[in-house]
Amino acid sequence: MSTWGPGLFSSDSAQDFLEELAELDPAARPAELSKIFRELLDDPGSLMRTVFPETVVAAAALVAASLPGGQDLLDDEAFAAALPEPARHLAADALRALTVATSPDGHWATSWVSPADRDEALAEVAGVAAILGSGAGWWRDAVVYQIYPRSFADADGDGVGDLAGITERLGYVAGLGAGAIWLTPFQRSPQADHGYDVSDYTDVDPLFGELADFDALVARAHELGLKVVIDIVPNHCSDQHPLFQAALAAGPGSPERARFHFADAPNNWPSVFGGPAWTQVPDGQWYLHLYAPEQPDWNWRDPRTAPFFDDVLRFWFDRGVDGLRIDVAYGLFKAPGLPDLAPDQIPEPMRLRGNTLASDREEVHEVYRRWRVIADSYDPPRTLIGEVNLPPDRASRFVRPGELDQVFAFAFVAAPWDADVWCEVGADLLTHARTTSPVTWVVENHDVVRRPTRYGSAARARAALLTILGLPGAAYLYQGQELGLPEVDVSPEARQDPAWIRSGVSRDGCRVPLPWTADPSGTYGFSPVGAAPPWLPVPDHWGPLSVEAQESDPESTLALTRAALRLRHLLPAADTVDWSVTEDRLLLARRTSGFTLAVAMGDTAVPLPAGEVVLASGPLPGDGTLPPDTAAWLRHA
Ligand code: NOJ
């Protein structure tokens, strides 16, 4: 069976493989195939499973489907259960195509088909295999590495990260074992909210480079097998956007103003960043901005808004981006007439979801059905990921068929270090995901306090890392999380977050430039030597946390992340989980594939559950216990 491997995706190799199999006694084929596939599935160390987890198993199933007896194999429940999604669906589709291609009366051919039929059938298989090879459905269990361009790597030496810096370091991201990157905004922007105030949706801000740099980044990412997800900001733009400037110039009552929310008097809505959500312009009118005054909200009831964004989507999809992360995806539409909030319903700063008149409105779903059609018109279909900061029962409505592919699961971001809360939150998320798409596990991003600081220790942050990576579905890692970076206490005069001035909340501490080298020159390798100072000051102790320092330490958080990502490939995304908490605060998530995540969240060491420990977030004493603030992955027969 020498043809097993990546070449299986090409029809020539598939054909060679089939021919090899054809030499076997027909009666022995199903049993032989079944044996091969079971070995493949049972052997967690199998190179192919590790490197091409879903696609290789699916390709195997496709080959099975093209052989007499293949149907029996796919009908075998144990075999089907072991096939991760989307492999199972794609294999079934291929089987249907083959059934039609090989049998005029629509029945599965029970004997070897004629060469002509077989060629046609193989062409169908090759088509589906191409989809598999292209990785459609990659997002279901991908690890997505979030890059905050300002702080990742500065190639041009101006003290701010840029696209060329990212491209140079993509090998590092691929080497972690991530499947995709998500870039927060790099489009043209005055940077009032560090890119979330866009003045040109289809250009790169000169701070980060130009479109050619973006194209080079995408090409390099794809070369490395990384998908590229970019941020899109449809709730608001920049006050410097030409359409907002035209609205200001055109005056009250003009069609230009109808693209935004202008009114003669403000309502009582607060801005998410603190203060009122309205700013007055010189002619006396007010405009709505749910975030900073530099971020006017688009009016999605204006018929020109949706087509405007259709073009933005196509622009980036045509440039090869694989998916979009949709900023404030649960915003966009406001209650008609913009009524006041009841006085007891005014939300706290940083809580858009508390404003029920400006979030989670029914009309927004129409936008995503429209975007679905656009995303699906590409080959392979592009992925739509929503920032939907709502409880799971409401968030899951955004991933109904025909809408978005994924939403972030914010419940873990908000959860404190508490076994009962994690158990409840995890179970709730999985329950709501059952009928939609797998959960996107996340604990860090560019808006929240870094976990070592939030939970109070590096050990807990490492345990949380193994938790999100050990649950079925996709996981999002924020740059520096793999290094265990703590929150930095940026001095008040150096803080840049617009929310800081308005509400006293500063998100600067999680946005400090990454340390690449142990040596401080060039801001620990973030910039070239002799560059301008970094846009946010970097702490003195940054060197030991750097990539370079951690590379050579097998106990480092970087080494732990790499090990987890390598092993994670073995865990089917379609697993269900049985959650529990023991009396001594051990959180257990038992997966159907025979794998358990155990997190000791109490004050004392606890007995390890049954099974072989394949990875732990900290040292184990070897006496069968799990120390406090430690997570372990266990495999059992
Ligand atoms: C959510 C983004 O993650 C955050 O950084 C930004 O400030 C707001 N949306 C407004 O665009």
XYZ file of C-alpha atoms and ligand atoms in Angstrom:
648
model
C 0.000 0.000 0.000
C 2.805 2.320 -0.899
C 0.532 4.935 -2.432
C -0.944 6.063 0.880
C -0.119 9.656 1.596
C -0.829 13.145 0.408
C -0.662 11.992 -3.196
C -3.902 10.190 -2.558
C -5.657 13.446 -3.303
C -4.547 13.384 -6.896
C -6.642 11.204 -9.104
C -3.574 9.438 -10.556
C -2.486 8.175 -7.186
C -6.023 7.308 -6.265
C -6.275 5.342 -9.463
C -2.978 3.522 -8.819
C -4.188 2.716 -5.376
C -7.456 1.400 -6.709
C -5.598 -0.726 -9.187
C -3.501 -2.216 -6.442
C -6.643 -3.018 -4.571
C -8.261 -4.382 -7.682
C -5.605 -7.068 -7.763
C -6.907 -8.368 -4.481
C -9.510 -11.078 -4.458
C -12.816 -9.068 -4.761
C -14.307 -10.963 -1.888
C -11.374 -9.976 0.323
C -11.436 -6.271 -0.580
C -13.898 -4.949 2.010
C -12.238 -6.853 4.814
C -8.803 -5.727 3.694
C -9.902 -2.098 3.425
C -11.692 -2.247 6.688
C -8.513 -3.529 8.302
C -6.407 -0.772 6.809
C -8.793 1.981 7.831
C -9.279 0.645 11.303
C -5.534 0.487 11.799
C -5.361 4.038 10.558
C -8.050 5.187 12.939
C -6.833 3.214 15.903
C -3.241 4.221 15.635
C -3.011 7.700 17.118
C 0.631 7.878 16.158
C -0.026 7.216 12.497
C 1.860 9.831 10.572
C -0.945 10.313 8.117
C -3.507 10.879 10.816
C -1.286 13.361 12.494
C -0.486 15.313 9.403
C -3.720 15.015 7.436
C -6.254 14.098 10.073
C -9.650 14.494 8.453
C -8.744 14.645 4.852
C -6.791 11.432 4.797
C -9.485 9.467 6.544
C -12.078 10.920 4.218
C -9.958 10.189 1.186
C -9.646 6.637 2.434
C -13.386 6.472 2.710
C -13.726 7.769 -0.822
C -11.524 5.054 -2.119
C -13.583 2.592 -0.126
C -16.698 4.057 -1.661
C -15.387 3.440 -5.132
C -14.974 -0.268 -4.530
C -17.474 -3.064 -4.346
C -18.244 -3.506 -0.700
C -17.471 0.141 0.040
C -21.092 0.769 0.871
C -20.986 -1.923 3.554
C -17.976 -0.289 5.066
C -19.592 3.135 5.175
C -22.764 1.628 6.583
C -20.774 0.117 9.398
C -21.715 2.328 12.335
C -18.420 1.978 14.144
C -16.527 2.988 11.036
C -18.854 5.904 10.331
C -18.634 7.118 13.920
C -14.872 7.158 13.695
C -14.942 9.325 10.591
C -14.687 12.934 11.687
C -16.854 15.599 10.117
C -16.841 16.910 7.449
C -15.231 13.741 6.152
C -18.329 11.662 6.771
C -20.608 13.930 4.773
C -18.180 14.324 1.936
C -17.574 10.600 1.785
C -21.316 9.982 1.676
C -21.680 12.546 -1.124
C -18.932 10.872 -3.075
C -20.575 7.547 -2.573
C -23.834 8.890 -3.942
C -22.015 10.319 -6.960
C -20.340 6.992 -7.531
C -23.553 5.072 -7.183
C -25.049 7.097 -9.971
C -21.916 7.024 -12.066
C -21.429 3.306 -11.847
C -24.918 1.948 -12.064
C -27.563 2.992 -14.623
C -30.418 1.920 -12.396
C -29.066 3.867 -9.436
C -28.038 0.814 -7.410
C -24.594 0.241 -6.117
C -22.690 -1.904 -8.593
C -21.869 -5.155 -6.945
C -19.196 -6.163 -9.391
C -16.211 -4.309 -10.709
C -17.456 -1.635 -13.140
C -16.472 -1.204 -16.767
C -13.348 0.903 -17.406
C -15.438 3.746 -18.881
C -17.773 3.866 -15.900
C -14.914 3.567 -13.564
C -13.158 6.566 -15.157
C -16.297 8.623 -14.798
C -16.683 7.520 -11.218
C -13.077 8.312 -10.476
C -13.531 11.784 -11.922
C -16.346 12.306 -9.423
C -14.181 11.016 -6.630
C -11.350 13.281 -7.731
C -13.760 16.229 -7.587
C -14.747 15.493 -4.029
C -11.173 14.698 -3.105
C -10.243 18.134 -4.485
C -12.689 19.668 -2.036
C -11.110 17.667 0.731
C -7.646 18.619 -0.410
C -8.673 22.268 -0.448
C -9.729 21.892 3.136
C -13.362 23.059 2.880
C -14.727 22.743 6.376
C -11.243 23.361 7.815
C -12.696 25.777 10.353
C -14.618 23.081 12.224
C -11.641 21.943 14.243
C -8.926 24.395 13.247
C -6.643 26.146 15.661
C -6.787 29.757 14.538
C -3.915 31.996 15.595
C -4.988 35.603 16.063
C -2.504 38.207 14.904
C -2.780 41.799 16.095
C -0.727 43.396 13.303
C 0.456 46.400 15.317
C 2.180 44.146 17.826
C 3.329 41.028 16.006
C 6.478 42.001 14.085
C 7.788 45.303 12.756
C 9.741 44.848 9.511
C 10.127 48.512 8.509
C 11.367 49.803 11.852
C 8.717 52.419 12.623
C 7.897 50.777 15.947
C 4.552 49.443 14.724
C 4.078 45.914 13.412
C 3.279 45.479 9.721
C 2.234 42.970 7.070
C 5.797 42.302 5.893
C 6.731 41.491 9.509
C 3.889 39.006 9.684
C 4.852 37.361 6.396
C 8.425 36.892 7.616
C 7.218 35.116 10.734
C 4.454 32.940 9.311
C 6.730 29.931 9.493
C 6.644 30.288 13.276
C 2.835 30.172 13.254
C 2.722 27.171 10.928
C 5.358 25.513 13.103
C 3.094 25.817 16.115
C 0.636 23.605 14.280
C -2.057 26.259 13.755
C -4.308 25.811 10.733
C -5.217 29.445 10.142
C -4.427 33.021 11.032
C -6.916 35.757 11.820
C -5.651 39.286 11.169
C -7.335 42.090 13.070
C -7.870 45.177 10.862
C -5.040 46.382 8.654
C -7.273 48.290 6.234
C -6.917 52.044 5.781
C -7.769 53.713 9.057
C -6.869 56.787 11.108
C -6.282 54.254 13.930
C -8.627 55.904 16.444
C -9.569 52.364 17.553
C -6.441 50.756 16.101
C -8.007 49.760 12.827
C -11.614 49.205 13.904
C -12.312 52.648 12.423
C -11.997 51.964 8.702
C -11.731 54.803 6.195
C -11.176 52.587 3.137
C -12.351 48.976 3.298
C -10.449 47.868 0.229
C -6.968 49.164 0.852
C -4.128 48.520 3.291
C -3.222 51.272 5.733
C 0.255 52.655 4.877
C 1.246 51.933 8.484
C 1.024 48.219 7.653
C 2.121 48.267 4.009
C 0.208 48.083 0.763
C -1.992 45.647 -1.108
C 1.034 43.936 -2.640
C 2.249 43.149 0.894
C -1.115 41.644 1.675
C -0.975 39.502 -1.458
C 2.496 38.317 -0.489
C 1.235 37.466 2.996
C -1.651 35.406 1.621
C 0.617 33.617 -0.843
C 3.111 32.710 1.892
C 0.359 31.597 4.267
C -1.138 29.337 1.641
C 2.277 27.946 0.801
C 2.573 26.975 4.463
C -0.902 25.459 4.531
C -2.366 28.275 6.645
C -5.815 29.669 5.913
C -6.189 33.434 6.122
C -9.094 35.047 7.958
C -9.368 38.830 8.029
C -11.484 41.191 10.085
C -14.337 43.077 8.483
C -16.030 45.932 10.326
C -19.620 46.411 9.115
C -21.253 48.061 12.148
C -19.337 51.318 11.849
C -16.619 53.022 9.829
C -14.241 55.917 10.472
C -15.418 59.499 10.671
C -12.785 60.036 7.947
C -14.534 57.616 5.568
C -15.407 59.567 2.375
C -19.082 58.633 2.713
C -19.245 60.010 6.250
C -17.384 63.135 5.171
C -19.886 63.507 2.316
C -22.720 63.112 4.830
C -21.281 65.858 7.015
C -20.910 68.156 4.013
C -24.366 67.450 2.578
C -26.297 68.595 5.623
C -29.491 67.559 7.412
C -32.118 65.609 5.476
C -29.743 64.697 2.621
C -29.491 61.208 1.120
C -25.807 61.261 2.137
C -26.802 61.516 5.822
C -29.296 58.660 5.406
C -26.381 56.226 5.150
C -25.668 56.874 8.849
C -27.839 57.633 11.881
C -28.237 61.404 12.074
C -30.904 62.925 14.323
C -31.931 66.328 15.581
C -31.696 65.114 19.171
C -29.804 62.179 20.703
C -31.464 59.300 22.534
C -30.116 57.989 25.862
C -27.924 55.181 24.543
C -24.436 54.972 26.011
C -21.353 54.244 23.925
C -19.722 50.867 24.583
C -16.530 52.812 25.287
C -18.289 55.018 27.871
C -20.067 58.372 27.575
C -22.992 59.047 25.263
C -23.325 57.244 21.912
C -24.032 60.550 20.143
C -21.883 63.441 18.997
C -23.163 66.789 17.745
C -21.942 68.255 14.456
C -21.643 72.007 13.742
C -25.049 72.272 12.025
C -26.733 71.066 15.223
C -27.544 67.474 14.233
C -26.191 64.461 16.143
C -24.827 61.177 14.827
C -24.818 57.760 16.468
C -21.618 55.907 17.317
C -21.945 52.821 19.498
C -18.154 52.981 20.001
C -15.871 56.052 19.811
C -17.043 59.318 18.191
C -14.541 58.547 15.405
C -16.630 55.416 14.574
C -20.035 56.460 13.140
C -22.522 53.604 12.788
C -23.736 52.636 9.331
C -27.490 52.684 8.775
C -28.258 49.141 7.653
C -31.846 50.104 6.807
C -30.507 52.267 3.985
C -30.713 50.208 0.760
C -27.173 51.211 -0.246
C -25.432 49.691 2.768
C -25.806 45.991 1.982
C -24.572 46.268 -1.652
C -21.646 48.379 -0.437
C -20.517 45.544 1.825
C -21.211 42.883 -0.830
C -18.464 44.528 -2.860
C -16.129 44.641 0.142
C -16.590 40.912 0.698
C -15.944 40.105 -2.940
C -12.868 42.300 -3.019
C -11.145 40.274 -0.280
C -12.484 36.895 -1.363
C -11.169 37.610 -4.862
C -7.754 38.318 -3.298
C -7.749 34.837 -1.827
C -8.820 35.294 1.786
C -10.341 32.137 3.169
C -12.680 33.688 5.687
C -13.909 36.763 7.479
C -14.144 37.521 11.171
C -17.109 39.854 11.381
C -16.678 42.585 13.975
C -19.740 43.289 16.158
C -21.671 40.818 14.018
C -24.602 40.968 16.434
C -24.890 44.759 15.976
C -25.604 46.453 12.620
C -29.391 46.906 12.965
C -30.952 49.201 15.554
C -34.577 49.280 16.706
C -36.607 51.383 14.234
C -36.872 54.995 15.343
C -33.945 54.600 17.782
C -36.134 54.758 20.945
C -34.703 55.476 24.408
C -33.620 52.605 26.623
C -35.625 52.180 29.814
C -33.659 53.895 32.620
C -33.019 50.559 34.364
C -31.691 49.015 31.142
C -28.737 51.266 30.456
C -25.785 48.874 30.007
C -22.403 49.179 31.691
C -19.454 50.231 29.462
C -18.013 47.451 27.238
C -21.382 45.577 27.171
C -23.073 46.138 23.829
C -25.240 43.099 24.431
C -26.900 44.963 27.296
C -28.347 47.368 24.720
C -31.160 45.246 23.335
C -32.250 48.061 21.033
C -28.873 48.051 19.267
C -27.899 44.369 19.249
C -29.294 40.965 18.336
C -32.035 42.431 16.165
C -33.822 39.956 13.919
C -33.062 41.861 10.701
C -29.324 41.198 11.007
C -29.815 37.561 10.037
C -30.876 38.646 6.561
C -27.408 40.174 6.110
C -25.731 36.866 6.884
C -28.022 34.910 4.578
C -26.946 37.336 1.862
C -23.267 36.939 2.793
C -23.629 33.154 2.860
C -24.665 33.213 -0.800
C -21.620 35.331 -1.654
C -19.236 33.163 0.398
C -20.653 29.994 -1.150
C -20.248 31.333 -4.667
C -16.475 30.824 -4.227
C -14.633 27.579 -4.629
C -13.948 26.497 -1.980
C -16.667 28.354 -0.094
C -15.337 31.114 2.124
C -15.820 30.971 5.874
C -17.871 33.462 7.892
C -17.039 33.806 11.579
C -19.058 36.146 13.755
C -18.062 38.122 16.788
C -21.387 37.439 18.460
C -21.059 38.314 22.113
C -24.412 36.884 23.196
C -25.451 33.998 25.439
C -25.124 30.624 23.641
C -28.862 30.246 22.980
C -28.915 33.557 21.078
C -25.460 33.208 19.511
C -26.355 29.799 18.070
C -29.056 31.455 15.961
C -26.294 33.061 13.904
C -24.974 29.679 12.791
C -28.249 28.268 11.552
C -28.037 26.721 8.078
C -27.557 29.398 5.452
C -25.961 31.921 7.814
C -22.519 32.067 9.447
C -20.191 29.102 9.848
C -18.988 29.940 13.336
C -19.403 32.331 16.224
C -16.908 32.911 19.001
C -17.855 31.283 22.275
C -17.386 34.148 24.696
C -18.618 32.285 27.762
C -15.143 30.965 28.613
C -13.591 34.410 28.146
C -15.877 35.753 30.838
C -15.742 32.744 33.185
C -13.679 32.999 36.390
C -11.355 30.174 37.542
C -14.121 28.011 38.953
C -14.805 24.345 38.171
C -18.589 24.620 38.444
C -18.726 27.627 36.140
C -16.480 25.962 33.543
C -18.518 22.788 33.704
C -21.785 24.627 33.230
C -20.460 26.939 30.533
C -18.783 24.114 28.604
C -21.861 21.904 28.710
C -24.114 24.795 27.695
C -21.931 25.680 24.721
C -21.805 22.103 23.505
C -25.540 21.643 23.907
C -26.206 24.634 21.709
C -23.578 23.573 19.208
C -25.082 20.111 18.785
C -27.429 21.141 16.024
C -25.271 23.857 14.503
C -21.496 24.086 14.194
C -18.706 23.030 16.552
C -17.804 25.397 19.382
C -14.975 27.896 18.945
C -13.132 27.684 22.252
C -11.371 30.867 23.275
C -10.087 32.492 26.460
C -7.889 35.313 25.161
C -8.093 37.999 22.523
C -6.980 41.593 21.970
C -9.829 42.981 24.094
C -9.366 41.134 27.386
C -6.855 40.766 30.202
C -4.202 38.100 29.537
C -4.980 34.870 31.357
C -1.960 34.545 33.697
C -2.998 37.894 35.167
C -6.724 37.271 34.985
C -6.536 33.863 36.719
C -3.715 34.906 39.008
C -1.003 32.476 37.877
C 0.938 31.189 34.893
C 0.009 27.628 35.905
C -3.705 28.329 35.570
C -3.227 29.980 32.189
C -1.385 26.849 30.986
C -4.214 24.684 32.281
C -6.727 26.900 30.472
C -4.669 26.531 27.297
C -4.926 22.743 27.496
C -8.620 23.097 28.216
C -9.538 25.047 25.110
C -7.252 22.897 22.968
C -8.628 19.675 24.451
C -12.299 20.266 23.687
C -14.000 19.293 20.430
C -14.329 22.068 17.876
C -12.147 24.980 16.837
C -9.840 26.891 19.163
C -8.582 30.453 18.918
C -5.188 31.411 20.279
C -4.257 35.053 20.643
C -0.638 35.924 19.764
C 1.543 35.583 22.852
C -0.840 33.187 24.564
C 1.484 30.401 23.435
C 4.237 32.223 25.353
C 2.124 32.655 28.484
C 2.520 36.438 28.311
C 0.989 38.246 31.283
C -0.992 41.469 31.095
C 1.369 44.441 31.074
C 0.642 47.352 33.369
C 1.079 50.060 30.732
C 1.603 53.407 32.427
C -1.436 55.706 32.097
C 0.443 58.246 29.976
C 1.434 55.543 27.453
C -2.052 54.047 27.108
C -3.619 54.366 23.666
C -6.936 52.563 23.865
C -9.818 54.970 23.095
C -11.858 53.163 25.760
C -9.304 54.233 28.402
C -10.000 57.957 28.091
C -13.758 57.459 27.935
C -14.441 54.675 30.422
C -11.228 53.991 32.319
C -10.903 50.531 30.732
C -7.586 50.020 28.969
C -6.983 47.100 26.644
C -3.377 48.157 26.026
C -1.912 45.621 28.466
C -2.691 42.660 26.193
C -1.508 44.479 23.057
C 2.143 45.015 23.920
C 4.574 43.959 21.120
C 5.658 40.310 21.145
C 9.140 39.436 22.430
C 10.961 37.365 19.801
C 14.504 37.378 21.167
C 15.958 37.027 24.661
C 18.225 39.985 23.926
C 16.479 43.371 24.246
C 17.930 44.885 21.049
C 15.297 45.892 18.538
C 12.683 45.695 21.309
C 13.373 41.995 21.882
C 13.461 41.316 18.152
C 10.086 42.944 17.470
C 11.734 45.660 15.359
C 15.052 45.866 13.508
C 17.925 47.169 15.645
C 17.929 50.974 15.725
C 14.203 51.249 14.984
C 11.814 53.818 16.452
C 10.529 52.980 19.947
C 7.634 50.517 19.970
C 4.125 52.006 19.877
C 3.490 50.628 23.368
C 6.367 50.353 25.842
C 7.670 46.863 26.473
C 8.471 45.723 30.026
C 12.025 45.049 31.204
C 11.390 41.401 32.028
C 10.287 40.512 28.478
C 13.431 38.556 27.458
C 12.845 35.274 29.353
C 9.321 35.166 27.904
C 10.556 35.519 24.332
C 10.123 32.938 21.604
C 13.898 32.471 21.517
C 14.163 31.797 25.251
C 11.248 29.374 25.205
C 12.427 27.506 22.090
C 15.184 25.865 24.066
C 13.106 25.052 27.148
C 11.119 21.816 26.942
C 9.023 22.923 29.907
C 8.056 26.250 28.339
C 4.516 27.286 27.492
C 5.625 27.399 23.866
C 6.687 23.728 24.023
C 3.407 22.847 25.734
C 1.405 24.623 23.025
C 3.272 22.814 20.261
C 2.763 19.439 21.933
C -0.934 20.119 22.438
C -1.458 21.153 18.845
C 0.308 18.064 17.604
C -1.768 15.712 19.723
C -4.991 17.606 19.163
C -5.114 16.419 15.573
C -5.980 12.999 16.874
C -9.212 14.121 18.489
C -12.368 14.062 16.373
C -14.236 17.397 16.235
C -17.540 15.558 16.290
C -16.937 14.075 19.769
C -19.530 14.680 22.414
C -18.478 15.441 25.977
C -19.678 14.251 29.341
C -18.907 16.982 31.932
C -18.608 16.625 35.679
C -16.948 18.170 38.729
C -15.779 16.011 41.622
C -16.068 17.058 45.255
C -12.421 18.064 45.295
C -12.922 20.482 42.374
C -11.584 18.313 39.582
C -13.242 19.315 36.323
C -13.672 16.372 33.972
C -14.622 16.480 30.319
C -14.859 12.927 28.998
C -14.926 12.737 25.230
C -16.584 9.915 23.315
C -13.372 9.109 21.485
C -11.877 7.746 24.706
C -10.092 10.865 25.801
C -10.511 12.837 29.028
C -9.588 16.383 29.919
C -9.007 16.775 33.662
C -8.420 20.174 35.290
C -7.592 20.433 38.997
C -9.282 23.688 39.962
C -9.280 23.322 43.738
C -6.582 24.012 46.327
C -5.264 20.472 46.700
C -3.811 17.688 44.567
C -6.512 15.244 43.426
C -6.411 11.623 42.227
C -6.008 11.410 38.464
C -8.865 9.705 36.649
C -8.205 6.386 34.887
C -6.178 6.456 31.708
C -2.749 7.159 30.321
C -1.610 10.777 30.664
C -0.579 11.973 27.217
C 0.017 15.602 28.165
C -0.068 17.747 31.294
C 0.134 21.504 31.724
C 2.641 21.215 34.594
C 4.852 18.670 36.335
C 3.097 15.594 37.743
C 4.484 14.115 40.971
C 4.083 10.560 39.628
C 1.999 9.358 42.576
C -1.249 9.218 40.627
C -2.333 12.725 41.580
C -2.877 15.914 39.658
C -1.540 19.031 41.425
C -3.779 22.089 41.801
C -4.001 24.468 38.822
C -2.913 21.717 36.442
C -4.693 20.157 33.474
C -4.038 16.727 31.981
C -5.109 14.969 28.816
C -5.711 11.269 29.363
C -6.389 8.505 26.906
C -8.132 5.321 27.842
C -8.957 2.124 26.018
C -14.709 44.432 18.796
C -13.232 44.470 18.617
O -12.694 43.228 19.013
C -12.705 45.617 19.428
O -11.303 45.639 19.487
C -13.238 46.905 18.841
O -12.840 47.994 19.650
C -14.766 46.876 18.764
N -15.265 45.639 18.238
C -15.291 48.000 17.902
O -15.001 47.755 16.557
